[in-house]
Short mmCIF file of C-alpha atoms in Angstrom, two decimals:
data_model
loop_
_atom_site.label_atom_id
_atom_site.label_comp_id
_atom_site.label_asym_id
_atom_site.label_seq_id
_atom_site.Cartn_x
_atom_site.Cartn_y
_atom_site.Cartn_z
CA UNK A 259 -127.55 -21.34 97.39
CA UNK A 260 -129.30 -24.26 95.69
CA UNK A 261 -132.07 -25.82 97.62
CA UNK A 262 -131.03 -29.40 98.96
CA UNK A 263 -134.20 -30.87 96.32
CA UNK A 264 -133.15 -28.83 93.46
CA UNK A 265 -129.59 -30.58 93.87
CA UNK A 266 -131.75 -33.68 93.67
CA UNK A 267 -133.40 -32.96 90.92
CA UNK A 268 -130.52 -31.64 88.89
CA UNK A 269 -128.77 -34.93 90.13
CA UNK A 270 -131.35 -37.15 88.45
CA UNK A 271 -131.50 -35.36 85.16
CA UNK A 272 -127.79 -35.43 84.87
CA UNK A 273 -127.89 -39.44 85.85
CA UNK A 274 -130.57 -39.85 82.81
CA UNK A 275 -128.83 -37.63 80.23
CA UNK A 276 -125.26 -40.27 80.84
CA UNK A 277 -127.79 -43.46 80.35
CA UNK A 278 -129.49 -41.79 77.18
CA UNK A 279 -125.81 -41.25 75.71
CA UNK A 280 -124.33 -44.97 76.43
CA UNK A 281 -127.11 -46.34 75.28
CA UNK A 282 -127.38 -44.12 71.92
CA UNK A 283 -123.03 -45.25 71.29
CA UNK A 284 -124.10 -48.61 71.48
CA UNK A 285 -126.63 -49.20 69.18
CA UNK A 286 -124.15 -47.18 66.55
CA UNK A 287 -121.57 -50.72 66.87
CA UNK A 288 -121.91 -54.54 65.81
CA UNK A 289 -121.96 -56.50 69.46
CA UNK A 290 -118.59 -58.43 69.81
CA UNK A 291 -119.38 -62.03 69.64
CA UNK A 292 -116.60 -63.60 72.02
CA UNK A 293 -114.61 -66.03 69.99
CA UNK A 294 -113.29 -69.62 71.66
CA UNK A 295 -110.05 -68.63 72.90
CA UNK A 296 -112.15 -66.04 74.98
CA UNK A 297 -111.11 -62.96 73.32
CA UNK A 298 -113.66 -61.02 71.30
CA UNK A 299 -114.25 -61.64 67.65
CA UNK A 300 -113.78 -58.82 64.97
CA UNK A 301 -117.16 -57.16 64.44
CA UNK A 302 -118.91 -56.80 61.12
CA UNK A 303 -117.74 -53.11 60.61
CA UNK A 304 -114.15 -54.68 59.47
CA UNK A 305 -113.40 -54.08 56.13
CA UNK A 306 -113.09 -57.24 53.89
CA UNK A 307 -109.68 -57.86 52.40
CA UNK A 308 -108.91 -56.90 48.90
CA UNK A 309 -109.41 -59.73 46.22
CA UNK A 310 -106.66 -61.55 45.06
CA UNK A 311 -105.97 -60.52 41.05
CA UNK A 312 -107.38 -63.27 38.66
CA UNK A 313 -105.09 -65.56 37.06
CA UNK A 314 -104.84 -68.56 34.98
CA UNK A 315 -105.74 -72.03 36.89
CA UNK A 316 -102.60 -73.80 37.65
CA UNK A 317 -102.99 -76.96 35.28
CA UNK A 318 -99.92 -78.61 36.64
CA UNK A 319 -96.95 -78.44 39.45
CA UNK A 320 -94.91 -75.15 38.73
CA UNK A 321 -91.66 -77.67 38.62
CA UNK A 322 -93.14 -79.48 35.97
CA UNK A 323 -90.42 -80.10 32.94
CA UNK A 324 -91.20 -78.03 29.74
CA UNK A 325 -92.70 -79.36 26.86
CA UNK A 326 -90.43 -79.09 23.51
CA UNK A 327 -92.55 -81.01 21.09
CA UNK A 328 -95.26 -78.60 20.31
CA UNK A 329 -95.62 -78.28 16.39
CA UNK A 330 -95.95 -74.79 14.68
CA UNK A 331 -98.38 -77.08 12.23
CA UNK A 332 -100.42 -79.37 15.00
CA UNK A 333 -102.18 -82.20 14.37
CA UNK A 334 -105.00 -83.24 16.16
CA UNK A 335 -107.48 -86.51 16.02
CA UNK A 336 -109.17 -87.31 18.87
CA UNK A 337 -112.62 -89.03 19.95
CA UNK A 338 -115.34 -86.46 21.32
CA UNK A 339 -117.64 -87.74 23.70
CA UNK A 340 -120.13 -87.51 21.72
CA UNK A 341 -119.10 -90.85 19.66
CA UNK A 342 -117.34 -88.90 16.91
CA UNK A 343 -113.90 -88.51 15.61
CA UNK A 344 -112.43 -84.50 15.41
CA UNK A 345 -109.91 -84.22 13.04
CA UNK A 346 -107.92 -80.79 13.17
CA UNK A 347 -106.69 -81.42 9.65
CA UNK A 348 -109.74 -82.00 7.91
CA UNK A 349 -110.65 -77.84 8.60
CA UNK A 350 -108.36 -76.76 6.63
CA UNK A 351 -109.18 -72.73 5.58
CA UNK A 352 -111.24 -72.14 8.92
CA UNK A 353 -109.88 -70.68 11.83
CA UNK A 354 -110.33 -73.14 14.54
CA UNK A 355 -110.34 -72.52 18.09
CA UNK A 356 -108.52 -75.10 20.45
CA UNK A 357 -109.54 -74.62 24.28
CA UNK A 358 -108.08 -76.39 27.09
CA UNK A 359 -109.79 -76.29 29.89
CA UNK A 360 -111.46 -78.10 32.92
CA UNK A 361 -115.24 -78.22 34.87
CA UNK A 362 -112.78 -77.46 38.34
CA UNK A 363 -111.56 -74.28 36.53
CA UNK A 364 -113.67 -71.26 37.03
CA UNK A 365 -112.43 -68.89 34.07
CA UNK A 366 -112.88 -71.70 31.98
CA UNK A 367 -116.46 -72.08 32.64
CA UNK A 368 -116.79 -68.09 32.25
CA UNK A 369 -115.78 -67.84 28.96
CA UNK A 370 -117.35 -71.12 27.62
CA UNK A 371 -120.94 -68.89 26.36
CA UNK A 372 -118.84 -66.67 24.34
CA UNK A 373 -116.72 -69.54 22.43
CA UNK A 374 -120.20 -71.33 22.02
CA UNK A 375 -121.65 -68.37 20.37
CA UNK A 376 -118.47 -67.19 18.42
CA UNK A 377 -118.53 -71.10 17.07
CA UNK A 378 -122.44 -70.37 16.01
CA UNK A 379 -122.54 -67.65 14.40
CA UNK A 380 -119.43 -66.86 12.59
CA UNK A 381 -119.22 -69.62 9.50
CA UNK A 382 -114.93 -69.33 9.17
CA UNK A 383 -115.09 -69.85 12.74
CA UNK A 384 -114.94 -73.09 14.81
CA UNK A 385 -114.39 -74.40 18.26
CA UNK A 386 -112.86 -77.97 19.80
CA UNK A 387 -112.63 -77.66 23.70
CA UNK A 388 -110.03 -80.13 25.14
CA UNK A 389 -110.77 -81.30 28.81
CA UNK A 390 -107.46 -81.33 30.37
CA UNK A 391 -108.93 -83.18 33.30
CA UNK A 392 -109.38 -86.92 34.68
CA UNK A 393 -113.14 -87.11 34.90
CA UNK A 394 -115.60 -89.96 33.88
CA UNK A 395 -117.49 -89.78 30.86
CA UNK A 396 -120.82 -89.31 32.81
CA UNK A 397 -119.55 -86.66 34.92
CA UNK A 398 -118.50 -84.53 31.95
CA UNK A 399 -122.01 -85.24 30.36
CA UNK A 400 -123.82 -83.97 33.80
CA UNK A 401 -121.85 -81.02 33.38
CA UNK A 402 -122.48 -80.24 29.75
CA UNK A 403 -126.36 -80.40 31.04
CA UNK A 404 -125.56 -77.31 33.06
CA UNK A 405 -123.09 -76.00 31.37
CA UNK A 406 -124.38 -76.67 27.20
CA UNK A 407 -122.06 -75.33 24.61
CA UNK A 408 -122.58 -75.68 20.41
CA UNK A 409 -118.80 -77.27 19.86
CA UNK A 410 -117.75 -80.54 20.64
CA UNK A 411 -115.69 -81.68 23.59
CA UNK A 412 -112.91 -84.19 24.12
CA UNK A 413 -111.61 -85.29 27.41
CA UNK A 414 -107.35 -85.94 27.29
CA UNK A 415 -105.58 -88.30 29.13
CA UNK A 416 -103.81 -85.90 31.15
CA UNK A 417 -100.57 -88.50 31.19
CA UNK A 418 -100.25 -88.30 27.61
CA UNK A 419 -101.82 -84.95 25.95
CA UNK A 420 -101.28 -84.17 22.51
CA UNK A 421 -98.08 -84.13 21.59
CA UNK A 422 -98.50 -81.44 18.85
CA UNK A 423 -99.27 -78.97 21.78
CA UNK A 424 -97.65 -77.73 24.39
CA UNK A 425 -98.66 -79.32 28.11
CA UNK A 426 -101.23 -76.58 29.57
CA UNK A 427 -98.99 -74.90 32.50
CA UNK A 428 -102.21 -72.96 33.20
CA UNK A 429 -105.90 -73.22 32.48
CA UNK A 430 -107.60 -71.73 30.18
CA UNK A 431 -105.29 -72.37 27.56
CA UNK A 432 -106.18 -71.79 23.72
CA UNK A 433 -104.83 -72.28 20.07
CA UNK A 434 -105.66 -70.00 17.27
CA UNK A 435 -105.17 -72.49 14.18
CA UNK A 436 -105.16 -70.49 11.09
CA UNK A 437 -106.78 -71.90 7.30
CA UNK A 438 -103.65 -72.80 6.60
CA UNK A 439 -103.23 -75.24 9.54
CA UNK A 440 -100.35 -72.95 11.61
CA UNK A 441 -100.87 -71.90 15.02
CA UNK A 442 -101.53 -67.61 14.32
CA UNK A 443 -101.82 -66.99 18.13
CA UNK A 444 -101.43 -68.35 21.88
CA UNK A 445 -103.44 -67.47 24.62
CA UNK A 446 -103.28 -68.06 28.34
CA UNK A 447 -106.01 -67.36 30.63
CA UNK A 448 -109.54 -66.25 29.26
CA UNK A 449 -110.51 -65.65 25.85
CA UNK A 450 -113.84 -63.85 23.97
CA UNK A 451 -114.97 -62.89 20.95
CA UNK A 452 -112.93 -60.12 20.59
CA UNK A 453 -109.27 -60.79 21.14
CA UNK A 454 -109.71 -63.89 19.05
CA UNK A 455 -111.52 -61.91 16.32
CA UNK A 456 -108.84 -59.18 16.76
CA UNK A 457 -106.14 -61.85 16.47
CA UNK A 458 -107.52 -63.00 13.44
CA UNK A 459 -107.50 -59.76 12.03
CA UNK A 460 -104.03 -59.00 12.96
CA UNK A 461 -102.90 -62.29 11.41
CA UNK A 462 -104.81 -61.97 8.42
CA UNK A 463 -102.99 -58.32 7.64
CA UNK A 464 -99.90 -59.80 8.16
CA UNK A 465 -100.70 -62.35 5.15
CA UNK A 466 -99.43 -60.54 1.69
CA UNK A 467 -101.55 -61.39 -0.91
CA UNK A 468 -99.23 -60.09 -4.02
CA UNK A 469 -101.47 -59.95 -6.97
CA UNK A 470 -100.59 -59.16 -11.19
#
């Protein structure tokens, strides 16, 4: 038989030994922060929800009508806002690059370091980014601060873009003009180096050059 202050004793270790254990559980959780309906909010241990795939920046309404008067040969002569005048059809045998693309669109920004540097440093290669955007001259030149690139930039009035292209259903969009003046290749959604230099490969074997 246990003596009655043994039972004690025994009864005060086991008491400890449950108060050692809660508090040990609960420093192994986030505290619930009670939201405002009065239930608890979700703690921090919650997984975060899987990121929605990337995709091209809706440039206008999904019911928009189609645009049928893009040209296999475009033309393109437009003011930059840097004062000058581009003219697509005075680089004839250059491959020229024709970005749309916007300051609100994310992937546009993301790829705009690679087209500056593909413009720089490849001589048969140029770039003219298109603004597909209503933004005032200023703002565009504040962005260009923070955001320089080596081509030059137009802004299009986004009620009447050029004709000779078809009307960006998604942003980025981008031309590959060949040296002949043709569109080679179509791209929608981001762009580098290598899938344009890739494309130009791939339309450049597909050029016979028959010789006697």
């Amino acid at each position: 038989m246990i003596p009655s202050h043994r039972k004690s004793s025994l009864r005060s270790l086991s008491a400890l030994a449950l108060a050692v254990a809660v508090l040990s559980l609960g420093a192994c959780q986030q505290p619930q922060t009670p939201a405002s309906d009065g239930k608890p909010a979700a703690t921090t241990d919650a997984k975060p929800a899987p990121a929605a795939p990337t995709k091209p920046a809706d440039a206008k309404p999904a019911d928009a009508p189609p645009t049928d008067t893009a040209s296999d040969t475009p033309e393109l002569r437009i003011a930059t806002i840097d004062g000058k005048t581009y003219d697509l059809a005075e680089r004839r045998g250059r491959w020229v690059v024709v970005n749309f693309w916007a300051t609100w669109c994310a992937p546009c920004i993301k790829e705009m370091p690679e087209l500056s540097a593909l413009d720089t440093m490849r001589d048969h290669i140029e770039v003219i980014g298109l603004a597909y955007e209503e933004i005032e001259l200023a703002d565009m030149q504040a962005f260009l601060k923070k955001h320089p690139v080596s081509y030059p930039i137009a802004i299009l009035d986004v009620a009447d873009p050029p004709k000779a292209f078809d009307t960006p259903r998604g942003l980025p969009m981008t031309y590959l003009i060949g040296p002949d003046g043709k569109v080679a290749e179509k791209f929608l959604g981001p762009v580098d180096a290598k899938k344009i230099e890739a494309a130009i490969a791939k339309a450049s074997a597909q050029v016979a050059v028959p010789k006697a």
